[in-house]
Each structure stands twice: as structure tokens, then as C-alpha cells.
């Protein structure tokens, strides 16, 4: 593998333990001001030092992340659809490699929509992006986006992950599912698991633990961290599973301890999360 590409990958997936904790804050690219990511700078700042890499768009990188950081950036370079538009899968590549280099990113990321109306367009775009990125030694993270009509099951996810790897993606992001080993075993490149919708903290820790046990290198988690009433304790608990080999009981204990020590930040304190309010007492 080319030195530059290998070096960038090593910044995202720690070569010592083959683990990775990516913080996802790219949601606004099609969701607009997502709950608790309305002000990206406020959401990102307290969490930045606890993640191995940050997944975001160029707009958020420029406006909301300090250029003094040593945290590697995973830049989303696809877009073109919105939550109220006709079809979420109608994405194109919206950022050039020149721009990615100018932003000094460690990887570029795009979504591919296997089984959707625009499947062909997004798979071809992935192949083209890999060719363009490899010229500069930049790894590509393929996000296996799942349409509403497609189930998050091992049969479908292994199909999507394998297609991404065959197109040359260097890391594949997917969802955890039953029989997850089937997905990791049949994908020749590292798999990182997306957190998905907000669930109770302990369940998100269980998801992280199961994903790693099932062969993933880690998680690319967003909402389950920054939509928590206690985002810093949450990312630190998730980190203890990814890098400290903590089990779920140990991570949850750490979370509760840190919650007592840390007051929730203002942005989160002022606006209790609806899901948390209804379903959870921590
Ligand atoms: C959005 C993404 C997100 O980065 C991904 O879904 C991870 O965030 P979350 O843990 O909130 O699901 O790719 O398309």
C-alpha cells in the first residue's frame, strides 16, 4: 500500500489495536439543523479530544472546527439530496480532491445506495472517487446507506459492504445487525459501525460492544453521543469499549460516574432530548 495512504489510514484506525472511534457530525448535509447539532461548534468542541477522527462536511470543518486540532478529518464529499426532497439516494460527488487536500483530510467519505433508484449512479461514483483519491493517497470510506424499504439484515448489508470493497473502498461503514459476522467475514476491508438513531445509552454501549465482538474495528457514532444528555461521559464510555476493552457493565459504570462529575453542557441542558425524557432514566 502506498505510504501516504497507509499513513492516513493509521490515523483513523489505530494500528496498535486495529480500533477506531469516529465521531459523526455530517448529518446536516441532508437533514439540515439536526437536533443538538444546530450549532456544530458547540456540539463538537467538548467532544473533539475524545475521538480518533471526525466525520464532517467541508462547511462544518471550515466554520466549526479549530484548524489547530491534530484530530484527523474524514470529509464527506457526497450530497445533493435533502430529507424533504424526492429521493435521498440521488447523490453526486460535490467536493473535488483538490479541495480535500486543501482541507488536509485523512479520508474522504461518500454514501452508496445499493438497491435504491440511484444505485448505479452511487456505485459508479464510488469507483470514480476511489480512482481519484488513490492518486493522492487518500483513503475512501464508503457509507452503505440503507433505504427505508430495505431491511438492516446481514444478507443485504453483506451485499452492500462487499460491493463497496470491490469498488476499492478502504473502509466501509454499515449498521450492526443479527448475524453480523456474516457481514464482517465477507468484507475484505475494515468495517466501522454507524450508531443510528438515538437509543438509551446502555443500549448504544451494547451496540458498540457487539459490533467489535462481531469483527468491526469500531464505531462511527453521532446521535448516540451528542444527543445524549451527557455527551462527554457518553463518548468517554464508548471510548472505553473501543480502546479500553471495557465490557458494557464497566462502560456504563464509567458513564454514571462521569455524569456525576460533569454537568451537561448548556446546549444539551436547556433542551431535554424527547427520546431520553420518555424512555430513559440514568
Ligand atoms: C449520515 C451518516 C452518519 O455519519 C452516520 O449515520 C453516523 O451517525 P449516527 O451514529 O448518528 O447514525 O453517514 O448519512
XYZ file of C-alpha atoms and ligand atoms in Angstrom:
296
model
C 0.000 0.000 0.000
C 1.223 3.499 -0.839
C 2.931 5.160 2.158
C 0.653 8.210 2.223
C -2.497 6.118 2.081
C -1.224 3.770 4.779
C -0.226 6.697 6.994
C -3.639 8.363 6.651
C -5.424 5.098 7.393
C -3.257 4.634 10.503
C -4.555 7.972 11.772
C -8.126 6.728 11.547
C -7.720 3.082 12.613
C -5.105 2.744 15.346
C -2.579 0.175 14.041
C -1.668 -0.844 17.638
C -5.076 -2.343 18.347
C -6.888 -2.101 14.987
C -9.637 0.005 16.597
C -11.312 3.260 15.692
C -13.652 5.758 17.311
C -15.010 8.162 14.710
C -17.353 10.951 15.748
C -20.015 11.571 13.085
C -21.275 15.147 12.712
C -22.092 15.173 8.985
C -25.869 14.817 9.412
C -26.675 18.377 8.325
C -25.692 17.629 4.734
C -29.180 16.273 4.115
C -31.015 16.767 7.446
C -30.233 20.450 7.961
C -30.021 21.579 11.619
C -30.331 18.189 13.291
C -31.447 18.220 16.941
C -28.462 19.059 19.163
C -26.248 19.667 16.156
C -27.898 23.032 15.482
C -24.677 24.777 16.470
C -21.928 22.412 15.287
C -19.114 24.253 17.051
C -20.807 23.938 20.451
C -21.541 20.251 19.876
C -18.095 19.338 18.541
C -15.766 21.356 20.813
C -16.136 19.391 24.076
C -16.033 16.026 22.261
C -13.124 16.570 19.886
C -10.352 15.372 22.157
C -12.044 12.036 22.824
C -12.453 10.839 19.229
C -9.855 9.341 16.886
C -11.340 11.127 13.869
C -14.193 13.429 12.969
C -16.578 12.772 10.071
C -18.000 16.001 8.690
C -18.650 18.211 5.684
C -16.317 20.931 4.432
C -18.729 23.646 5.575
C -18.647 22.420 9.155
C -14.901 21.786 9.049
C -14.215 25.378 7.959
C -16.724 27.103 10.232
C -16.849 24.964 13.333
C -13.581 23.125 13.922
C -10.347 24.750 15.017
C -7.549 24.393 12.468
C -5.163 23.851 15.397
C -6.529 20.381 16.034
C -4.477 17.254 15.439
C -7.640 15.132 15.092
C -7.855 13.677 11.564
C -10.811 14.701 9.410
C -12.957 12.305 7.374
C -14.583 14.551 4.816
C -17.984 13.738 3.356
C -17.748 14.504 -0.347
C -21.197 13.337 -1.471
C -24.529 15.148 -1.319
C -27.282 16.580 -3.426
C -30.431 15.309 -1.697
C -32.469 16.518 1.276
C -34.843 14.926 3.742
C -37.792 16.713 2.062
C -36.645 16.044 -1.498
C -37.709 13.402 -3.953
C -35.138 10.692 -3.346
C -32.387 10.538 -0.732
C -30.295 8.253 -2.902
C -29.830 10.858 -5.647
C -26.359 11.905 -4.530
C -23.372 13.089 -6.508
C -19.791 13.867 -5.610
C -19.827 17.514 -4.520
C -16.215 18.109 -3.430
C -13.035 17.836 -5.516
C -9.875 16.041 -4.435
C -8.038 19.363 -4.658
C -10.405 20.765 -2.032
C -9.986 17.650 0.153
C -6.209 18.130 0.037
C -6.569 21.841 0.795
C -8.537 20.837 3.893
C -5.783 18.355 4.796
C -8.237 15.493 5.323
C -7.211 11.970 6.236
C -10.016 10.305 4.263
C -12.990 11.139 2.089
C -16.426 9.579 2.540
C -19.489 9.095 0.387
C -22.770 7.209 0.575
C -23.725 4.430 -1.774
C -27.313 3.262 -2.047
C -27.426 -0.401 -3.044
C -30.941 -1.477 -4.044
C -32.218 2.073 -4.490
C -33.347 4.007 -7.552
C -29.919 5.655 -7.906
C -27.865 2.549 -7.094
C -25.951 2.668 -10.392
C -25.037 6.347 -10.058
C -23.742 5.984 -6.499
C -21.760 2.789 -7.140
C -20.128 4.248 -10.251
C -19.372 7.429 -8.291
C -17.711 5.345 -5.576
C -15.446 3.652 -8.136
C -14.536 7.033 -9.628
C -13.895 8.563 -6.219
C -11.549 5.695 -5.288
C -9.598 6.214 -8.526
C -9.325 9.973 -7.919
C -8.466 9.631 -4.204
C -5.839 6.924 -4.716
C -3.894 9.272 -6.990
C -3.206 11.339 -3.874
C -3.011 8.515 -1.335
C -6.313 9.425 0.310
C -8.446 6.580 1.694
C -12.148 6.338 0.874
C -14.825 5.470 3.413
C -17.954 4.065 1.754
C -21.164 4.565 3.721
C -23.666 1.807 2.975
C -26.833 3.865 3.268
C -29.991 1.846 3.745
C -33.258 2.901 2.106
C -36.496 2.693 4.100
C -37.674 -0.236 2.020
C -34.506 -2.280 2.635
C -34.032 -4.139 5.898
C -30.912 -3.861 8.008
C -30.199 -7.572 7.726
C -26.972 -9.485 7.197
C -27.912 -10.609 3.704
C -28.449 -7.070 2.435
C -25.647 -5.424 4.416
C -23.079 -8.019 3.360
C -24.083 -7.408 -0.253
C -23.664 -3.638 0.122
C -20.374 -3.873 2.066
C -18.867 -6.334 -0.368
C -19.810 -4.185 -3.356
C -18.181 -1.178 -1.661
C -14.987 -3.143 -1.032
C -14.972 -4.481 -4.593
C -15.137 -0.889 -5.844
C -11.988 -0.230 -3.837
C -13.287 1.448 -0.662
C -10.645 1.309 2.080
C -13.134 1.337 4.978
C -16.845 0.536 4.895
C -19.415 1.969 7.240
C -22.509 -0.079 7.850
C -25.082 -0.969 10.505
C -24.954 -3.643 13.150
C -27.408 -6.494 12.571
C -28.129 -10.070 13.661
C -25.549 -12.458 12.255
C -23.133 -9.525 11.897
C -20.108 -11.847 11.481
C -21.546 -12.750 8.084
C -21.079 -9.087 7.099
C -17.547 -8.708 8.510
C -16.329 -12.121 7.291
C -17.268 -11.413 3.697
C -15.863 -7.873 3.555
C -12.097 -7.759 2.895
C -11.662 -4.209 4.266
C -12.277 -2.848 7.792
C -15.882 -2.253 8.806
C -16.961 0.568 11.103
C -20.479 0.633 12.531
C -22.839 3.635 12.405
C -24.634 4.384 15.647
C -28.050 5.053 14.125
C -30.997 6.765 15.817
C -30.768 7.749 19.487
C -31.334 4.815 21.793
C -30.779 4.581 25.564
C -27.110 4.985 26.500
C -26.604 1.455 27.738
C -28.060 0.041 24.518
C -25.658 2.170 22.465
C -22.810 0.766 24.562
C -24.099 -2.751 23.913
C -24.226 -1.996 20.185
C -20.598 -0.834 20.308
C -19.507 -3.896 22.261
C -21.374 -6.301 19.948
C -20.007 -4.591 16.840
C -16.408 -5.029 17.974
C -17.023 -8.605 19.107
C -18.577 -9.206 15.682
C -15.445 -8.060 13.858
C -15.876 -4.304 13.342
C -12.895 -2.028 14.001
C -15.098 0.361 15.933
C -17.947 2.795 15.598
C -18.678 5.971 13.669
C -21.186 7.311 16.149
C -23.081 10.571 16.112
C -26.562 10.936 17.597
C -25.995 8.426 20.379
C -23.189 10.642 21.609
C -24.266 14.245 21.055
C -27.995 13.672 21.535
C -27.248 12.165 24.928
C -27.961 14.434 27.889
C -24.344 13.719 28.843
C -22.276 13.751 25.639
C -18.805 13.823 27.216
C -19.448 10.920 29.615
C -21.067 9.083 26.694
C -18.124 9.441 24.294
C -15.709 8.502 27.079
C -17.736 5.381 27.901
C -17.847 4.399 24.218
C -14.099 5.023 24.040
C -13.547 2.701 27.000
C -15.184 -0.111 24.996
C -13.399 0.655 21.727
C -9.924 1.263 23.127
C -10.010 0.061 26.730
C -11.672 -3.309 26.094
C -14.333 -2.448 28.686
C -17.467 -4.544 28.740
C -20.920 -2.961 28.832
C -21.215 -3.031 32.647
C -17.826 -1.360 33.042
C -18.598 1.270 30.408
C -21.987 2.062 31.909
C -20.453 2.353 35.357
C -17.889 4.794 33.957
C -20.679 6.746 32.248
C -22.631 7.090 35.507
C -19.507 8.113 37.410
C -18.613 10.768 34.814
C -22.206 12.047 34.774
C -21.920 12.795 38.470
C -18.643 14.658 37.885
C -19.629 16.514 34.670
C -22.549 18.847 34.376
C -24.333 18.552 30.998
C -23.300 21.310 28.586
C -25.694 24.235 28.142
C -26.867 23.270 24.686
C -27.957 19.877 25.944
C -29.135 21.016 29.375
C -31.578 23.582 28.018
C -33.326 21.228 25.685
C -34.023 17.761 27.110
C -33.984 15.116 24.420
C -37.538 13.872 23.806
C -36.414 10.283 23.451
C -34.392 10.455 26.673
C -37.252 12.059 28.559
C -39.719 9.399 27.552
C -37.648 6.267 27.689
C -34.726 6.643 29.964
C -33.665 7.315 33.489
C -29.924 7.480 34.002
C -25.263 10.121 7.790
C -24.042 9.434 8.211
C -23.692 9.473 9.651
O -22.352 9.826 9.749
C -23.923 8.125 10.278
O -25.259 7.776 10.175
C -23.408 8.044 11.743
O -24.162 8.830 12.585
P -25.232 8.205 13.585
O -24.437 7.476 14.642
O -25.963 9.385 14.146
O -26.109 7.262 12.808
O -23.334 8.861 7.439
O -25.560 9.766 6.497
